[in-house]
Amino acid sequence: MELKPWMQSITPDDMPNDDLRFIAEKAGMQSALALLFCTPGLTVSIPKNPFKIIKEEYIKNNYDGTKYMLNKLAVECGCSQRYIYKILQKDAEARESQ
C-alpha cells in the first residue's frame, strides 16, 4: 500500500481503536494503515502459535541427535528441550505405527 501525502502525519494515537493503535506501535504505521484501508470492516483473529506445525517439521528435519543441535533448535524455535524431545518421540511413534 502506498502512503498518500495526507497520511504522513498519522500517529499511533490517531488510530480509531486500541487494536490498531497496538499494531501501529508494534508492527509500524504502514502495517496498521494497510490493515485499516485494505481490509475495512473485517474482524481479524491472530492465533497464538500460528506456525506450530512448521516449527515441528523444522525440528524433525534438522535434529541430528546431538545435544548441541537440541540446544540450537530450542533457542531458534523458542521452545524447551523437553518440548523438542516430545516432538521427536511423537514422530518416532508415528513412524513405528506405519
XYZ file of N, CA and C in Angstrom:
294
model
N 0.840 -1.175 0.000
C 0.000 0.000 0.000
C 0.882 1.234 0.000
N 0.564 2.152 -0.863
C 1.325 3.402 -0.955
C 0.709 4.433 -0.019
N 1.573 5.047 0.785
C 1.081 6.094 1.680
C 0.806 7.361 0.888
N -0.362 7.944 1.096
C -0.728 9.215 0.476
C -0.122 10.346 1.304
N 0.129 11.481 0.692
C 0.730 12.602 1.440
C -0.019 12.957 2.719
N -1.340 12.876 2.694
C -2.091 13.258 3.883
C -1.929 12.256 5.025
N -1.433 11.052 4.713
C -1.247 10.014 5.733
C 0.071 10.157 6.496
N 0.971 10.962 5.998
C 2.310 11.078 6.571
C 2.306 11.526 8.036
N 1.316 12.297 8.421
C 1.308 12.835 9.791
C 0.501 11.981 10.767
N -0.052 10.862 10.318
C -0.836 9.999 11.213
C 0.102 9.310 12.202
N -0.286 9.295 13.457
C 0.495 8.649 14.514
C -0.331 7.521 15.131
N 0.292 6.663 15.930
C -0.486 5.605 16.599
C -1.650 6.156 17.421
N -1.475 7.335 18.008
C -2.554 7.925 18.809
C -3.762 8.315 17.963
N -3.576 8.448 16.656
C -4.675 8.789 15.753
C -5.495 7.577 15.318
N -5.030 6.387 15.638
C -5.739 5.177 15.218
C -7.132 5.159 15.842
N -8.124 4.610 15.113
C -9.510 4.656 15.583
C -9.844 3.715 16.747
N -8.961 2.752 17.047
C -9.228 1.887 18.200
C -7.905 1.372 18.779
N -8.017 0.750 19.933
C -6.824 0.276 20.648
C -6.098 -0.832 19.900
N -6.844 -1.705 19.196
C -6.204 -2.785 18.445
C -5.276 -2.223 17.377
N -5.775 -1.269 16.601
C -4.949 -0.676 15.546
C -3.814 0.167 16.122
N -4.068 0.808 17.240
C -3.003 1.567 17.903
C -1.876 0.616 18.322
N -2.255 -0.526 18.881
C -1.270 -1.527 19.298
C -0.470 -2.028 18.093
N -1.166 -2.346 16.996
C -0.481 -2.811 15.778
C 0.460 -1.742 15.253
N 0.018 -0.490 15.247
C 0.869 0.607 14.773
C 2.137 0.718 15.615
N 2.005 0.546 16.919
C 3.165 0.649 17.805
C 4.106 -0.543 17.661
N 3.557 -1.734 17.477
C 4.384 -2.945 17.436
C 4.866 -3.308 16.037
N 4.027 -3.103 15.010
C 4.378 -3.533 13.655
C 4.627 -2.358 12.707
N 4.351 -1.156 13.169
C 4.600 0.020 12.349
C 3.324 0.616 11.779
N 3.402 1.904 11.500
C 2.245 2.625 10.981
C 1.790 2.083 9.632
N 2.736 1.741 8.762
C 2.350 1.268 7.429
C 1.532 -0.021 7.534
N 1.899 -0.910 8.451
C 1.132 -2.145 8.645
C -0.275 -1.842 9.139
N -0.377 -0.953 10.114
C -1.691 -0.602 10.655
C -2.555 0.067 9.592
N -1.976 0.964 8.816
C -2.733 1.646 7.766
C -3.144 0.680 6.662
N -2.268 -0.271 6.337
C -2.614 -1.268 5.319
C -3.807 -2.098 5.782
N -3.812 -2.518 7.032
C -4.958 -3.265 7.559
C -6.215 -2.412 7.536
N -6.070 -1.183 7.925
C -7.213 -0.276 8.007
C -7.836 -0.010 6.641
N -7.009 0.252 5.641
C -7.534 0.632 4.332
C -7.749 -0.544 3.371
N -7.034 -1.632 3.556
C -7.173 -2.779 2.640
C -8.178 -3.818 3.128
N -8.490 -3.809 4.412
C -9.419 -4.797 4.957
C -10.468 -4.143 5.856
N -11.118 -3.071 5.397
C -12.082 -2.388 6.262
C -13.260 -3.292 6.615
N -13.668 -3.236 7.869
C -14.830 -3.994 8.315
C -14.568 -5.432 8.707
N -13.370 -5.936 8.448
C -13.077 -7.329 8.796
C -12.678 -7.446 10.261
N -13.049 -8.554 10.861
C -12.573 -8.900 12.193
C -11.469 -9.911 11.994
N -10.305 -9.627 12.541
C -9.141 -10.480 12.340
C -8.793 -11.172 13.651
N -8.577 -12.467 13.561
C -8.145 -13.250 14.708
C -6.689 -13.642 14.495
N -5.851 -13.377 15.472
C -4.428 -13.680 15.351
C -4.109 -14.847 16.284
N -3.779 -16.008 15.701
C -3.504 -17.179 16.545
C -2.235 -17.003 17.376
N -2.219 -17.641 18.512
C -1.076 -17.531 19.418
C 0.154 -18.247 18.865
N -0.040 -19.389 18.245
C 1.087 -20.168 17.739
C 0.803 -20.584 16.297
N 0.861 -19.612 15.367
C 0.409 -19.886 14.007
C 1.275 -20.847 13.202
N 2.524 -20.988 13.557
C 3.427 -21.811 12.760
C 3.935 -23.024 13.518
N 3.105 -23.545 14.422
C 3.486 -24.697 15.239
C 3.893 -25.888 14.378
N 3.102 -26.215 13.368
C 3.383 -27.375 12.523
C 4.680 -27.164 11.747
N 4.902 -25.955 11.265
C 6.127 -25.658 10.518
C 7.344 -25.778 11.429
N 7.247 -25.275 12.665
C 8.349 -25.406 13.626
C 8.634 -26.873 13.925
N 7.582 -27.657 14.109
C 7.765 -29.076 14.414
C 8.457 -29.788 13.254
N 8.058 -29.500 12.031
C 8.711 -30.093 10.856
C 10.178 -29.668 10.783
N 10.433 -28.406 11.080
C 11.806 -27.894 11.073
C 12.660 -28.653 12.091
N 12.109 -28.859 13.282
C 12.838 -29.581 14.335
C 13.105 -31.014 13.888
N 12.073 -31.695 13.373
C 12.254 -33.091 12.941
C 13.274 -33.204 11.808
N 13.283 -32.251 10.912
C 14.191 -32.298 9.765
C 15.619 -31.877 10.092
N 15.810 -31.144 11.186
C 17.136 -30.611 11.476
C 17.826 -31.227 12.687
N 17.088 -31.981 13.495
C 17.718 -32.598 14.666
C 18.636 -33.729 14.211
N 19.882 -33.664 14.638
C 20.868 -34.670 14.209
C 21.283 -35.623 15.333
N 20.568 -35.567 16.451
C 20.858 -36.475 17.547
C 21.845 -35.943 18.575
N 22.392 -34.755 18.345
C 23.388 -34.218 19.273
C 22.751 -33.244 20.262
N 23.375 -33.124 21.399
C 22.949 -32.167 22.428
C 23.093 -30.735 21.898
N 24.146 -30.507 21.124
C 24.378 -29.182 20.540
C 23.172 -28.767 19.687
N 22.724 -29.660 18.809
C 21.594 -29.334 17.933
C 20.310 -29.188 18.736
N 20.152 -29.975 19.783
C 18.993 -29.839 20.654
C 18.931 -28.425 21.225
N 20.061 -27.957 21.742
C 20.126 -26.611 22.309
C 19.871 -25.558 21.235
N 20.488 -25.730 20.082
C 20.342 -24.773 18.988
C 18.885 -24.671 18.544
N 18.232 -25.800 18.364
C 16.834 -25.804 17.939
C 15.923 -25.191 18.995
N 16.208 -25.474 20.264
C 15.395 -24.905 21.342
C 15.451 -23.379 21.312
N 16.642 -22.836 21.134
C 16.802 -21.383 21.083
C 16.164 -20.818 19.813
N 16.450 -21.430 18.665
C 15.908 -20.944 17.391
C 14.388 -20.942 17.379
N 13.794 -21.984 17.932
C 12.345 -22.143 17.853
C 11.612 -21.591 19.072
N 12.358 -21.122 20.058
C 11.732 -20.545 21.236
C 10.937 -21.545 22.048
N 11.504 -22.727 22.214
C 10.826 -23.758 22.991
C 11.835 -24.457 23.896
N 11.345 -25.372 24.724
C 12.220 -26.082 25.646
C 12.784 -27.347 25.004
N 13.851 -27.845 25.609
C 14.428 -29.113 25.154
C 13.403 -30.230 25.332
N 12.671 -30.180 26.427
C 11.650 -31.196 26.698
C 10.598 -31.216 25.591
N 10.199 -30.039 25.115
C 9.215 -29.952 24.032
C 9.769 -30.591 22.757
N 11.047 -30.354 22.493
C 11.675 -30.956 21.309
C 11.679 -32.468 21.435
N 12.031 -32.967 22.616
C 12.003 -34.422 22.821
C 10.597 -34.983 22.587
N 9.564 -34.269 23.034
C 8.189 -34.726 22.829
C 7.851 -34.785 21.338
N 8.283 -33.776 20.591
C 8.052 -33.758 19.142
C 8.725 -34.958 18.493
N 9.975 -35.199 18.868
C 10.735 -36.303 18.281
C 10.145 -37.653 18.672
N 9.708 -37.780 19.915
C 9.099 -39.031 20.372
C 7.791 -39.289 19.628
N 6.972 -38.261 19.477
C 5.708 -38.389 18.752
C 5.960 -38.795 17.293
N 6.988 -38.224 16.684
C 7.343 -38.557 15.309
C 7.816 -40.001 15.205
N 8.638 -40.445 16.162
C 9.146 -41.821 16.153
C 7.996 -42.817 16.313
N 7.050 -42.498 17.189
C 5.898 -43.375 17.396
C 5.043 -43.455 16.130
N 4.878 -42.332 15.463
C 4.086 -42.305 14.224
C 4.772 -43.139 13.127
N 6.071 -43.073 13.078
C 6.814 -43.864 12.065
C 6.727 -45.357 12.361
N 6.755 -45.722 13.655
C 6.675 -47.133 14.047
C 5.319 -47.722 13.702
N 4.272 -46.928 13.791
C 2.926 -47.447 13.549
C 2.593 -47.528 12.055
N 3.472 -47.046 11.219
C 3.220 -47.101 9.757
C 3.608 -48.421 9.169
